Amino acid sequence: MTEGEPRKREKASEIADPQSPAGPPEPSEPSGPKKSPARRRRRSRSRSSGSSSAPRAQQAVPAKRDDSGADPAPQGPERSGNGEPEPSEGGGGPRRGRRPQRGRRQQRPRPVAIDRVMLVHADSGGTQIAVLEEGEAVEFYVAREEDRSIAGNVYLGRVQNVLPGMEASFVDIGESRNGVLYAGEVGIAGDEGDEIPRIETVLKPGQSILVQVTKDPMRAKGARLTALVSLAGRHLVLVPEAESLGVSRRLSDGERQRLRDIAQEIRPQGHGLIVRTAAEGAGRADIERDLERLIELWGEIKAKAAKAKAPALVHEEPELELRVIRDLFNREIAKCIVDNEAIESTLRDYIRQTTPDLDHRLELYEGDLPIFEEFRILEQIKKSLDRRVWLPSGGHLVFDRTEAMTVIDVNTGKYVGKSNLEETVFRNNKEALVEVARQLRLRDIGGIIVIDFIDMEDSSNRDEIIKLFRRELDRDRTRTQVFDITPLGLVQMTRKNVSAGIVETFSDPCPTCEGLGILAHDID
């Protein structure tokens, strides 16, 4: 390679090394001697279909969301890496006091029907829940007493200090670290489009304020807070003291209209409503009962806050298994299998009260092997902790994490293809994008993500990869935003980050290298 040539296609030169370390079986076609392309292809710079860098993330983080598509809907289950249940359709414009969203968010199509199964395992160490699609684990939730998530909890907090230069304040909520409340999340009343007041004119040190946690503390950062409280039920999300009305985008048009009509008729004066995906097929009586419970809960929260002395916890999210059933167990889940009789009884009581027609989908596991061994969950979790992930054809992905982002590198590895280099690379990238989308959900990777697909000279192939990748991400309930391929051949995206990922849950920092991943020599 000459000095002026770009580096990329060396990924294709990794192919079929018979001495390479353990990986998937060799491809069926004979590998033969390694062949490099006659000349390396230069990166295509003739097409720039989007910004070369993603826009900076919005400061004001929305409240936790429903599992459906774009409405504010809160308090999803704690995850091993907590990708929260993704929003449903936004109804009635931005919530007051909220900064306008940056970037374009596409409306999600209704996902294609696939076989989804939920597994619930409980032991003395806590509760673990896995969601499978076509037999592959795609989501994983963990609840342990020592590291329970506080996302969704409501506190009466005390303002510690206000930072005008950061347009934020630190609020004492009674946890080990103060939470952060940004100006856009204070919830100042005003007409849509009005400029958000300066935070120092609204909050003062020592002031009490009712806040909800939207993001767990991570590393040295405190919890992210919002004063725009929202309460999730089985069929609805109640947004107190708001006027919004929305319905999940994951529902069909006819069902959305039916549920919207019901919501408009029962919406209480002075409160907003969001209809969740789980409301599909629910009758008006079931929805009204759900609304009554939420209004009663909001009344209890206000009463506790009126009597409490800040800082104080005034509402705690239920146990993991109830949160997951509430937020995830809908008609898209074929069955939920539980290996603990007490939990199975609790879940069945809840389902019979809220969605009795799904009662037959709840089962008590009676197999000989532990439930996670029977469904190969432990094997998949262990693989998700690896830096390298093998693809069925012999290619592989490499995951590298930094403080600010996660970088995913796509390589052909042992895959040599059959006809020509462009086709080989295109096929490898198509296989990779499916696995990338699954790993993002399983590992619950959040924040900025950069994916380095292998270079493709054909612009139609590049467009097809982006189209297919977005389609795969439609299955992800956590909000994502994907940008077009940059001139350097990178795909940039963001994924909402709520809690630590699966790597943090099942690992500890190395005491020797302190997170560097290397053993430094003694240079003294």
PDB file of C-alpha atoms in Angstrom, residues 226-350:
ATOM      1  CA  THR A 226     -36.921  16.145  36.157  1.00  0.00           C
ATOM      2  CA  ALA A 227     -39.672  18.129  37.835  1.00  0.00           C
ATOM      3  CA  LEU A 228     -42.070  16.919  35.122  1.00  0.00           C
ATOM      4  CA  VAL A 229     -43.327  13.843  36.965  1.00  0.00           C
ATOM      5  CA  SER A 230     -45.064  11.068  35.014  1.00  0.00           C
ATOM      6  CA  LEU A 231     -46.565   7.865  36.420  1.00  0.00           C
ATOM      7  CA  ALA A 232     -46.772   4.622  34.456  1.00  0.00           C
ATOM      8  CA  GLY A 233     -49.654   2.190  34.745  1.00  0.00           C
ATOM      9  CA  ARG A 234     -50.482  -0.938  32.805  1.00  0.00           C
ATOM     10  CA  HIS A 235     -52.390   0.750  29.976  1.00  0.00           C
ATOM     11  CA  LEU A 236     -51.698   4.445  30.552  1.00  0.00           C
ATOM     12  CA  VAL A 237     -49.097   6.945  31.624  1.00  0.00           C
ATOM     13  CA  LEU A 238     -50.448   9.835  33.686  1.00  0.00           C
ATOM     14  CA  VAL A 239     -48.674  13.159  33.203  1.00  0.00           C
ATOM     15  CA  PRO A 240     -49.893  15.306  36.130  1.00  0.00           C
ATOM     16  CA  GLU A 241     -50.586  18.980  35.550  1.00  0.00           C
ATOM     17  CA  ALA A 242     -50.107  18.773  31.788  1.00  0.00           C
ATOM     18  CA  GLU A 243     -52.394  18.849  28.749  1.00  0.00           C
ATOM     19  CA  SER A 244     -50.747  16.321  26.412  1.00  0.00           C
ATOM     20  CA  LEU A 245     -52.525  13.328  24.887  1.00  0.00           C
ATOM     21  CA  GLY A 246     -50.681  10.619  22.962  1.00  0.00           C
ATOM     22  CA  VAL A 247     -51.043   7.034  21.774  1.00  0.00           C
ATOM     23  CA  SER A 248     -48.328   4.450  21.134  1.00  0.00           C
ATOM     24  CA  ARG A 249     -47.013   4.410  17.588  1.00  0.00           C
ATOM     25  CA  ARG A 250     -46.582   0.648  17.670  1.00  0.00           C
ATOM     26  CA  LEU A 251     -50.330   0.130  17.432  1.00  0.00           C
ATOM     27  CA  SER A 252     -52.247  -0.133  14.185  1.00  0.00           C
ATOM     28  CA  ASP A 253     -53.985   2.981  12.884  1.00  0.00           C
ATOM     29  CA  GLY A 254     -57.456   1.675  13.699  1.00  0.00           C
ATOM     30  CA  GLU A 255     -56.505   0.668  17.235  1.00  0.00           C
ATOM     31  CA  ARG A 256     -54.717   3.962  17.832  1.00  0.00           C
ATOM     32  CA  GLN A 257     -57.809   5.896  16.827  1.00  0.00           C
ATOM     33  CA  ARG A 258     -60.055   3.769  19.066  1.00  0.00           C
ATOM     34  CA  LEU A 259     -57.772   4.264  22.060  1.00  0.00           C
ATOM     35  CA  ARG A 260     -57.337   7.965  21.329  1.00  0.00           C
ATOM     36  CA  ASP A 261     -61.111   8.431  21.387  1.00  0.00           C
ATOM     37  CA  ILE A 262     -61.322   6.657  24.741  1.00  0.00           C
ATOM     38  CA  ALA A 263     -58.422   8.684  26.162  1.00  0.00           C
ATOM     39  CA  GLN A 264     -59.970  11.969  25.051  1.00  0.00           C
ATOM     40  CA  GLU A 265     -63.245  11.069  26.781  1.00  0.00           C
ATOM     41  CA  ILE A 266     -61.718   9.936  30.096  1.00  0.00           C
ATOM     42  CA  ARG A 267     -58.760  12.327  30.365  1.00  0.00           C
ATOM     43  CA  PRO A 268     -59.064  14.144  33.708  1.00  0.00           C
ATOM     44  CA  GLN A 269     -59.058  17.927  33.695  1.00  0.00           C
ATOM     45  CA  GLY A 270     -55.566  19.317  34.179  1.00  0.00           C
ATOM     46  CA  HIS A 271     -53.702  16.057  33.493  1.00  0.00           C
ATOM     47  CA  GLY A 272     -52.119  14.550  30.400  1.00  0.00           C
ATOM     48  CA  LEU A 273     -52.410  10.935  29.246  1.00  0.00           C
ATOM     49  CA  ILE A 274     -50.340   8.573  27.131  1.00  0.00           C
ATOM     50  CA  VAL A 275     -51.845   5.284  25.963  1.00  0.00           C
ATOM     51  CA  ARG A 276     -49.297   2.473  26.048  1.00  0.00           C
ATOM     52  CA  THR A 277     -48.781  -0.459  23.696  1.00  0.00           C
ATOM     53  CA  ALA A 278     -50.118  -2.821  26.360  1.00  0.00           C
ATOM     54  CA  ALA A 279     -53.549  -1.177  25.976  1.00  0.00           C
ATOM     55  CA  GLU A 280     -54.049  -2.943  22.637  1.00  0.00           C
ATOM     56  CA  GLY A 281     -57.413  -4.694  22.764  1.00  0.00           C
ATOM     57  CA  ALA A 282     -58.203  -3.376  26.251  1.00  0.00           C
ATOM     58  CA  GLY A 283     -61.762  -2.277  26.937  1.00  0.00           C
ATOM     59  CA  ARG A 284     -62.768   1.120  28.211  1.00  0.00           C
ATOM     60  CA  ALA A 285     -63.511  -0.266  31.688  1.00  0.00           C
ATOM     61  CA  ASP A 286     -59.967  -1.681  32.031  1.00  0.00           C
ATOM     62  CA  ILE A 287     -58.439   1.597  30.928  1.00  0.00           C
ATOM     63  CA  GLU A 288     -60.611   3.601  33.317  1.00  0.00           C
ATOM     64  CA  ARG A 289     -59.604   1.358  36.233  1.00  0.00           C
ATOM     65  CA  ASP A 290     -55.955   1.904  35.335  1.00  0.00           C
ATOM     66  CA  LEU A 291     -56.525   5.663  35.270  1.00  0.00           C
ATOM     67  CA  GLU A 292     -58.235   5.577  38.661  1.00  0.00           C
ATOM     68  CA  ARG A 293     -55.222   3.797  40.173  1.00  0.00           C
ATOM     69  CA  LEU A 294     -52.828   6.377  38.702  1.00  0.00           C
ATOM     70  CA  ILE A 295     -54.875   9.347  39.942  1.00  0.00           C
ATOM     71  CA  GLU A 296     -55.028   7.756  43.376  1.00  0.00           C
ATOM     72  CA  LEU A 297     -51.252   7.234  43.300  1.00  0.00           C
ATOM     73  CA  TRP A 298     -50.673  10.871  42.333  1.00  0.00           C
ATOM     74  CA  GLY A 299     -52.874  11.951  45.235  1.00  0.00           C
ATOM     75  CA  GLU A 300     -50.801   9.817  47.624  1.00  0.00           C
ATOM     76  CA  ILE A 301     -47.566  11.308  46.294  1.00  0.00           C
ATOM     77  CA  LYS A 302     -48.821  14.869  46.773  1.00  0.00           C
ATOM     78  CA  ALA A 303     -50.047  14.062  50.286  1.00  0.00           C
ATOM     79  CA  LYS A 304     -46.700  12.511  51.282  1.00  0.00           C
ATOM     80  CA  ALA A 305     -44.789  15.434  49.785  1.00  0.00           C
ATOM     81  CA  ALA A 306     -46.914  17.916  51.742  1.00  0.00           C
ATOM     82  CA  LYS A 307     -46.055  16.208  55.035  1.00  0.00           C
ATOM     83  CA  ALA A 308     -42.439  15.224  54.298  1.00  0.00           C
ATOM     84  CA  LYS A 309     -39.309  17.157  55.115  1.00  0.00           C
ATOM     85  CA  ALA A 310     -36.858  17.361  52.230  1.00  0.00           C
ATOM     86  CA  PRO A 311     -34.986  15.325  51.243  1.00  0.00           C
ATOM     87  CA  ALA A 312     -37.437  12.408  51.282  1.00  0.00           C
ATOM     88  CA  LEU A 313     -38.529   9.512  49.055  1.00  0.00           C
ATOM     89  CA  VAL A 314     -42.259   9.884  48.353  1.00  0.00           C
ATOM     90  CA  HIS A 315     -42.751   7.179  45.704  1.00  0.00           C
ATOM     91  CA  GLU A 316     -40.653   4.103  44.903  1.00  0.00           C
ATOM     92  CA  GLU A 317     -40.967   2.062  41.742  1.00  0.00           C
ATOM     93  CA  PRO A 318     -42.200  -1.522  42.291  1.00  0.00           C
ATOM     94  CA  GLU A 319     -39.964  -4.590  42.174  1.00  0.00           C
ATOM     95  CA  LEU A 320     -38.237  -5.467  38.906  1.00  0.00           C
ATOM     96  CA  GLU A 321     -40.563  -8.298  37.916  1.00  0.00           C
ATOM     97  CA  LEU A 322     -43.682  -6.129  38.261  1.00  0.00           C
ATOM     98  CA  ARG A 323     -42.068  -3.277  36.341  1.00  0.00           C
ATOM     99  CA  VAL A 324     -41.086  -5.572  33.486  1.00  0.00           C
ATOM    100  CA  ILE A 325     -44.548  -7.144  33.331  1.00  0.00           C
ATOM    101  CA  ARG A 326     -46.144  -3.699  33.452  1.00  0.00           C
ATOM    102  CA  ASP A 327     -43.928  -2.249  30.739  1.00  0.00           C
ATOM    103  CA  LEU A 328     -43.087  -5.196  28.463  1.00  0.00           C
ATOM    104  CA  PHE A 329     -45.620  -7.992  28.804  1.00  0.00           C
ATOM    105  CA  ASN A 330     -48.110  -7.292  26.049  1.00  0.00           C
ATOM    106  CA  ARG A 331     -49.614  -9.146  23.113  1.00  0.00           C
ATOM    107  CA  GLU A 332     -46.262  -9.196  21.319  1.00  0.00           C
ATOM    108  CA  ILE A 333     -44.927 -11.552  24.024  1.00  0.00           C
ATOM    109  CA  ALA A 334     -45.911 -15.151  23.231  1.00  0.00           C
ATOM    110  CA  LYS A 335     -45.362 -16.351  26.807  1.00  0.00           C
ATOM    111  CA  CYS A 336     -43.693 -15.457  30.086  1.00  0.00           C
ATOM    112  CA  ILE A 337     -42.036 -18.356  31.936  1.00  0.00           C
ATOM    113  CA  VAL A 338     -41.260 -17.931  35.650  1.00  0.00           C
ATOM    114  CA  ASP A 339     -39.184 -20.336  37.761  1.00  0.00           C
ATOM    115  CA  ASN A 340     -40.303 -19.053  41.176  1.00  0.00           C
ATOM    116  CA  GLU A 341     -43.754 -19.905  42.559  1.00  0.00           C
ATOM    117  CA  ALA A 342     -44.075 -16.807  44.742  1.00  0.00           C
ATOM    118  CA  ILE A 343     -43.185 -14.450  41.890  1.00  0.00           C
ATOM    119  CA  GLU A 344     -45.410 -16.364  39.483  1.00  0.00           C
ATOM    120  CA  SER A 345     -48.341 -15.946  41.879  1.00  0.00           C
ATOM    121  CA  THR A 346     -47.658 -12.204  42.267  1.00  0.00           C
ATOM    122  CA  LEU A 347     -47.416 -11.688  38.513  1.00  0.00           C
ATOM    123  CA  ARG A 348     -50.542 -13.717  37.843  1.00  0.00           C
ATOM    124  CA  ASP A 349     -52.548 -11.637  40.305  1.00  0.00           C
ATOM    125  CA  TYR A 350     -51.356  -8.463  38.585  1.00  0.00           C
TER     126      TYR A 350
END
